[in-house]
Tab-separated table of C-alpha atoms in Angstrom:
chain	number	residue	atom	x	y	z
A	1	ASP	CA	2.362	17.103	16.633
A	2	LEU	CA	4.602	14.455	15.356
A	3	HIS	CA	6.591	13.885	18.316
A	4	ARG	CA	3.260	13.798	20.185
A	5	LEU	CA	1.771	10.988	18.050
A	6	ILE	CA	5.008	8.861	18.070
A	7	ARG	CA	5.006	9.357	21.972
A	8	ARG	CA	1.371	8.343	21.782
A	9	GLN	CA	2.351	5.391	19.848
A	10	ARG	CA	4.947	4.132	22.214
A	11	GLN	CA	2.320	4.459	25.050
A	12	MET	CA	0.222	1.953	23.115
A	13	CYS	CA	3.228	-0.387	22.292
A	14	ILE	CA	3.711	-0.679	26.237
A	15	ARG	CA	-0.208	-1.675	26.302
A	16	ASP	CA	0.801	-4.523	23.669
A	17	ARG	CA	3.732	-5.641	26.011
A	18	ILE	CA	0.909	-5.938	29.226
A	19	TYR	CA	-1.235	-7.948	26.902
A	20	ASN	CA	1.546	-10.262	26.030
A	21	ASP	CA	2.503	-10.689	29.512
A	22	ALA	CA	-0.785	-11.107	30.464
A	23	LYS	CA	-1.452	-14.101	28.183
A	24	ARG	CA	2.174	-15.586	29.183
A	25	LEU	CA	1.331	-15.716	32.724
A	26	ARG	CA	-2.266	-17.105	31.821
A	27	LYS	CA	-0.526	-20.075	30.007
A	28	ARG	CA	1.541	-20.810	33.462
A	29	GLY	CA	-1.734	-21.204	35.116
A	30	TYR	CA	-2.151	-17.799	37.234
A	31	GLY	CA	-5.310	-16.778	38.076
A	32	TYR	CA	-6.670	-13.592	36.772
A	33	LYS	CA	-6.165	-11.561	40.305
A	34	ARG	CA	-2.867	-13.004	40.252
A	35	ILE	CA	-1.851	-11.750	36.842
A	36	TYR	CA	-3.453	-8.675	37.673
A	37	ARG	CA	-1.154	-8.052	40.701
A	38	ILE	CA	2.181	-8.817	38.874
A	39	LEU	CA	1.143	-6.519	36.167
A	40	ARG	CA	0.555	-3.864	38.617
A	41	ARG	CA	4.011	-4.406	40.448
A	42	LYS	CA	5.498	-3.959	36.845
A	43	TYR	CA	3.384	-1.455	35.175
A	44	GLY	CA	1.967	0.501	37.804
A	45	ASN	CA	-1.405	2.710	36.756
A	46	ARG	CA	-1.141	1.504	33.082
A	47	THR	CA	-2.351	-1.896	34.139
A	48	PRO	CA	-5.915	-2.481	32.933
A	49	THR	CA	-8.583	-3.873	34.947
A	50	ILE	CA	-9.072	-7.510	35.759
A	51	THR	CA	-12.300	-7.687	33.655
A	52	THR	CA	-10.116	-6.269	30.458
A	53	ILE	CA	-7.511	-8.524	31.227
A	54	ARG	CA	-9.866	-11.592	31.184
A	55	ARG	CA	-11.198	-10.337	28.084
A	56	TRP	CA	-7.830	-9.979	26.379
A	57	VAL	CA	-7.107	-13.718	27.419
A	58	LEU	CA	-10.105	-15.316	26.255
A	59	GLY	CA	-9.668	-13.317	22.499
A	60	LEU	CA	-12.819	-11.316	23.108
A	61	CYS	CA	-10.740	-8.153	22.394
A	62	LYS	CA	-7.182	-6.791	22.021
A	63	PRO	CA	-5.728	-3.719	23.123
A	64	LEU	CA	-4.626	-2.256	19.955
A	65	GLY	CA	-7.264	-3.678	17.807
A	66	TYR	CA	-6.111	-4.903	14.424
A	67	TYR	CA	-3.462	-2.624	13.410
A	68	ASN	CA	0.311	-3.007	13.089
A	69	LEU	CA	1.400	0.601	15.144
A	70	THR	CA	4.800	0.337	15.251
A	71	LEU	CA	6.168	3.457	13.771
A	72	HIS	CA	9.729	5.165	13.800
A	73	GLU	CA	11.391	8.591	13.009
A	74	SER	CA	13.620	7.710	10.241
A	75	ALA	CA	14.854	8.869	6.619
A	76	ASP	CA	11.915	6.375	5.219
A	77	LEU	CA	9.186	8.275	7.343
A	78	ALA	CA	10.607	11.573	5.918
A	79	TYR	CA	10.071	10.293	2.256
A	80	ILE	CA	6.666	8.944	2.966
A	81	LEU	CA	5.615	12.597	4.611
A	82	GLY	CA	7.110	14.076	0.873
A	83	ALA	CA	5.480	11.464	-1.182
A	84	PHE	CA	2.171	12.046	0.765
A	85	LEU	CA	2.104	15.743	0.649
A	86	GLY	CA	2.510	15.361	-3.289
A	87	ASP	CA	0.483	12.458	-4.170
A	88	GLY	CA	-1.043	10.685	-1.219
A	89	THR	CA	-4.696	10.500	0.084
A	90	LEU	CA	-6.642	9.292	3.191
A	91	ALA	CA	-9.641	7.247	3.445
A	92	ARG	CA	-11.479	5.360	6.126
A	93	ARG	CA	-13.644	2.097	5.620
A	94	LYS	CA	-16.459	2.473	8.300
A	95	LYS	CA	-18.243	-0.950	7.125
A	96	GLY	CA	-17.386	-3.830	9.290
A	97	ARG	CA	-14.183	-3.303	11.114
A	98	THR	CA	-13.293	0.297	10.577
A	99	CYS	CA	-9.894	0.825	8.710
A	100	HIS	CA	-7.796	3.829	8.144
A	101	TYR	CA	-5.775	3.790	4.810
A	102	VAL	CA	-2.874	5.773	3.574
A	103	ILE	CA	-2.892	5.508	-0.102
A	104	LEU	CA	-0.781	6.509	-2.984
A	105	ALA	CA	-1.734	7.061	-6.571
A	106	THR	CA	0.777	7.256	-9.324
A	107	LYS	CA	1.295	6.398	-13.092
A	108	ASP	CA	4.891	5.142	-12.452
A	109	TYR	CA	5.737	1.901	-11.115
A	110	ASP	CA	9.109	2.659	-9.692
A	111	PHE	CA	7.631	5.265	-7.624
A	112	ALA	CA	4.830	2.981	-6.014
A	113	ILE	CA	7.534	0.239	-5.361
A	114	ALA	CA	9.740	2.919	-3.679
A	115	PHE	CA	6.711	4.311	-1.650
A	116	SER	CA	5.466	0.861	-0.674
A	117	THR	CA	9.272	-0.499	0.486
A	118	ARG	CA	9.609	2.411	2.421
A	119	MET	CA	6.003	2.492	4.143
A	120	ALA	CA	6.842	-1.178	5.308
A	121	ARG	CA	10.035	-0.173	7.002
A	122	VAL	CA	8.369	2.848	8.642
A	123	ILE	CA	5.685	0.625	10.364
A	124	SER	CA	7.793	-2.435	10.719
A	125	SER	CA	5.846	-4.465	8.517
A	126	SER	CA	7.390	-7.671	6.996
A	127	LYS	CA	4.889	-7.482	4.232
A	128	ILE	CA	5.345	-5.134	1.292
A	129	VAL	CA	2.004	-4.297	-0.772
A	130	THR	CA	2.184	-4.784	-4.059
A	131	PRO	CA	0.768	-1.839	-6.243
A	132	VAL	CA	-2.341	-2.618	-7.981
A	133	TRP	CA	-2.906	-1.256	-11.363
A	134	SER	CA	-6.551	0.385	-12.089
A	135	LYS	CA	-7.478	-0.081	-15.513
A	136	LYS	CA	-10.334	2.628	-15.036
A	137	HIS	CA	-8.186	5.387	-13.663
A	138	ARG	CA	-4.806	4.434	-15.296
A	139	TYR	CA	-2.430	4.508	-12.279
A	140	TYR	CA	-1.037	2.374	-9.777
A	141	GLU	CA	-2.429	2.163	-6.121
A	142	VAL	CA	-0.545	1.311	-2.868
A	143	ARG	CA	-2.865	1.218	0.250
A	144	TYR	CA	-1.749	0.876	3.672
A	145	SER	CA	-3.973	0.537	6.711
A	146	HIS	CA	-2.511	2.237	9.993
A	147	ILE	CA	-4.204	4.300	12.413
A	148	ILE	CA	-1.292	6.192	14.173
A	149	LEU	CA	0.155	7.187	10.454
A	150	TYR	CA	-3.517	8.069	9.357
A	151	TYR	CA	-4.140	10.788	11.716
A	152	MET	CA	-0.750	11.811	11.840
A	153	LEU	CA	-0.543	12.759	7.934
A	154	LYS	CA	-4.240	14.092	8.270
A	155	ARG	CA	-2.794	16.841	10.829
A	156	ILE	CA	0.388	17.283	8.856
A	157	ARG	CA	-1.950	17.959	5.424
A	158	GLU	CA	-3.661	20.788	7.405
A	159	GLU	CA	-0.275	22.367	8.913
A	160	PRO	CA	2.833	21.164	7.157
A	161	PHE	CA	5.224	23.381	8.722
A	162	GLN	CA	4.644	21.167	12.196
A	163	ILE	CA	7.207	18.733	10.595
A	164	TYR	CA	9.892	21.345	9.707
A	165	ASP	CA	12.337	20.577	12.517
A	166	PHE	CA	11.827	16.764	11.707
A	167	ILE	CA	12.455	16.936	8.116
A	168	LYS	CA	15.526	18.966	8.447
A	169	LYS	CA	17.305	15.860	9.798
A	170	TYR	CA	16.086	13.942	6.997
A	171	PRO	CA	16.221	16.783	3.749
A	172	SER	CA	17.006	14.749	0.934
A	173	ASP	CA	14.630	12.262	1.658
A	174	PHE	CA	11.475	14.538	2.357
A	175	LEU	CA	12.351	16.291	-0.954
A	176	ARG	CA	13.339	12.931	-3.108
A	177	GLY	CA	9.389	11.835	-1.768
A	178	LEU	CA	7.956	15.131	-2.661
A	179	TYR	CA	9.829	15.577	-6.033
A	180	ASP	CA	8.874	11.955	-7.068
A	181	ALA	CA	5.188	12.916	-6.541
A	182	GLU	CA	5.255	16.574	-7.994
A	183	GLY	CA	8.645	17.105	-9.668
A	184	SER	CA	9.382	17.441	-13.338
A	185	VAL	CA	12.620	18.243	-15.482
A	186	SER	CA	12.047	20.416	-18.251
A	187	ARG	CA	14.485	20.250	-21.188
A	188	GLU	CA	12.674	22.256	-23.748
A	189	LYS	CA	12.630	26.177	-23.209
A	190	ASN	CA	13.524	26.734	-19.629
A	191	HIS	CA	16.060	24.052	-18.592
A	192	ARG	CA	15.277	23.347	-14.607
A	193	ILE	CA	13.720	21.281	-12.085
A	194	GLU	CA	10.080	22.116	-10.895
A	195	CYS	CA	7.626	21.389	-8.373
A	196	ALA	CA	4.289	22.285	-8.941
A	197	MET	CA	1.486	22.411	-6.418
A	198	THR	CA	-1.754	24.022	-5.307
A	199	ASN	CA	-0.878	23.971	-1.599
A	200	GLN	CA	0.697	27.193	-0.590
A	201	LYS	CA	1.710	25.992	2.798
A	202	CYS	CA	3.570	22.702	1.541
A	203	ILE	CA	5.137	24.960	-0.935
A	204	ARG	CA	6.271	27.449	1.542
A	205	LEU	CA	7.547	24.742	3.597
A	206	THR	CA	9.562	23.355	0.633
A	207	VAL	CA	10.874	26.661	-0.132
A	208	GLU	CA	12.293	27.241	3.238
A	209	LEU	CA	14.003	23.664	3.514
A	210	LEU	CA	15.549	24.272	0.058
A	211	LYS	CA	17.153	27.417	1.327
A	212	ALA	CA	18.425	26.116	4.849
A	213	ILE	CA	20.458	23.296	2.714
A	214	GLY	CA	21.924	25.498	0.178
A	215	TYR	CA	19.745	25.759	-2.682
A	216	GLN	CA	18.650	29.069	-4.485
A	217	PRO	CA	14.838	28.376	-5.425
A	218	ARG	CA	12.624	30.787	-7.345
A	219	LEU	CA	9.033	30.581	-6.840
A	220	TYR	CA	6.176	31.425	-9.212
A	221	LYS	CA	2.468	31.627	-9.194
A	222	THR	CA	0.038	31.140	-12.012
A	223	LYS	CA	-3.373	30.750	-12.508
A	224	ASN	CA	-4.961	27.212	-12.563
A	225	LYS	CA	-7.479	27.296	-15.656
A	226	GLY	CA	-10.877	26.601	-14.920
A	227	LYS	CA	-10.368	26.627	-11.152
A	228	HIS	CA	-9.984	29.107	-8.416
A	229	LYS	CA	-6.960	27.618	-7.096
A	230	HIS	CA	-3.481	29.184	-8.008
A	231	ILE	CA	-0.634	26.675	-8.899
A	232	TYR	CA	2.719	27.588	-7.080
A	233	ARG	CA	5.994	26.322	-8.918
A	234	ILE	CA	9.575	25.887	-7.606
A	235	VAL	CA	11.936	26.295	-9.716
A	236	LEU	CA	15.620	25.024	-9.581
A	237	SER	CA	17.710	26.328	-12.573
A	238	SER	CA	21.085	26.955	-12.021
A	239	LEU	CA	23.896	24.055	-12.860
A	240	ASP	CA	25.074	23.878	-9.459
A	241	ASP	CA	21.556	23.263	-7.909
A	242	LEU	CA	20.721	20.765	-10.468
A	243	ILE	CA	24.269	19.064	-9.933
A	244	LYS	CA	23.564	19.163	-6.062
A	245	PHE	CA	19.899	17.761	-6.508
A	246	ALA	CA	21.036	14.998	-8.538
A	247	SER	CA	23.633	13.845	-6.349
A	248	GLU	CA	21.956	14.668	-2.900
A	249	VAL	CA	18.274	14.093	-3.459
A	250	GLY	CA	17.331	12.719	-7.071
A	251	PHE	CA	14.526	10.769	-8.012
A	252	SER	CA	13.089	7.121	-7.738
A	253	ILE	CA	11.414	7.383	-10.652
A	254	ARG	CA	13.980	6.492	-13.448
A	255	ARG	CA	12.882	8.468	-16.490
A	256	LYS	CA	12.883	11.566	-14.423
A	257	GLN	CA	16.547	10.850	-12.937
A	258	ARG	CA	17.591	10.304	-16.915
A	259	ARG	CA	16.206	13.462	-17.876
A	260	LEU	CA	18.117	15.260	-15.130
A	261	LEU	CA	21.365	13.636	-15.897
A	262	TYR	CA	21.145	14.326	-19.856
A	263	LEU	CA	19.972	18.162	-18.584
A	264	ILE	CA	23.182	18.473	-16.632
A	265	LYS	CA	25.215	16.732	-19.529
A	266	ALA	CA	23.847	19.239	-22.082
A	267	LEU	CA	24.436	22.339	-19.925
A	268	LYS	CA	27.910	21.174	-19.218
A	269	GLU	CA	28.690	20.907	-22.801
A	270	LYS	CA	27.136	24.383	-23.657
A	271	ARG	CA	29.658	26.002	-21.092
């Protein structure tokens, strides 16, 4: 599904090129029928009708609406997928111009900035959205409008395993995004890194990925007080796994990264 959506995005980008060519030809003084024939020779069956070309040139509509639809497979996209599966949400605004939002809510400003910076690179946006602090909810919110990414993430949330082959290319970035969102470092009783979620499918995906790249994760299931869902916890506790995680994955959140490095130092001194 990920690859199919990206192919769809590329097709829409071709439609955008047709739109730009039509406007350029009109500026040269060409009539609409001649523009249609030129575009037809270049783009074949992808060429829209003369009526559509006329509406484009007159500014009555655009081929892609008002969205920036550029999307690339990359390490940044892997990070966004991990962060979204942890703390991300989706929303649609139906009043006025319909917008499809990808939203991250977090109490950590450095996580919000990391997400926003990578998101801007993923969609090839020159503008990095500044995180907004909500006094009511006590968290930072980052909100991007992107229809392709919206529907892609909606499908991935329902069936996370469809991205397994993709995130195996960028495992460190995916895990960094996920652990920024749902990871924690325990130093009191059990010296370990945890990732806790209620989404069993996402937990299974993460366990498989960790095993594939050489970690030895342990999985625990506990009851979620007052709710029907269980909480699943992925635990990394061996010193080798902690050192490997710190060097290959790490956290964008400084307080988590410092805590991890202190834990590794303490465990080395006990040896």
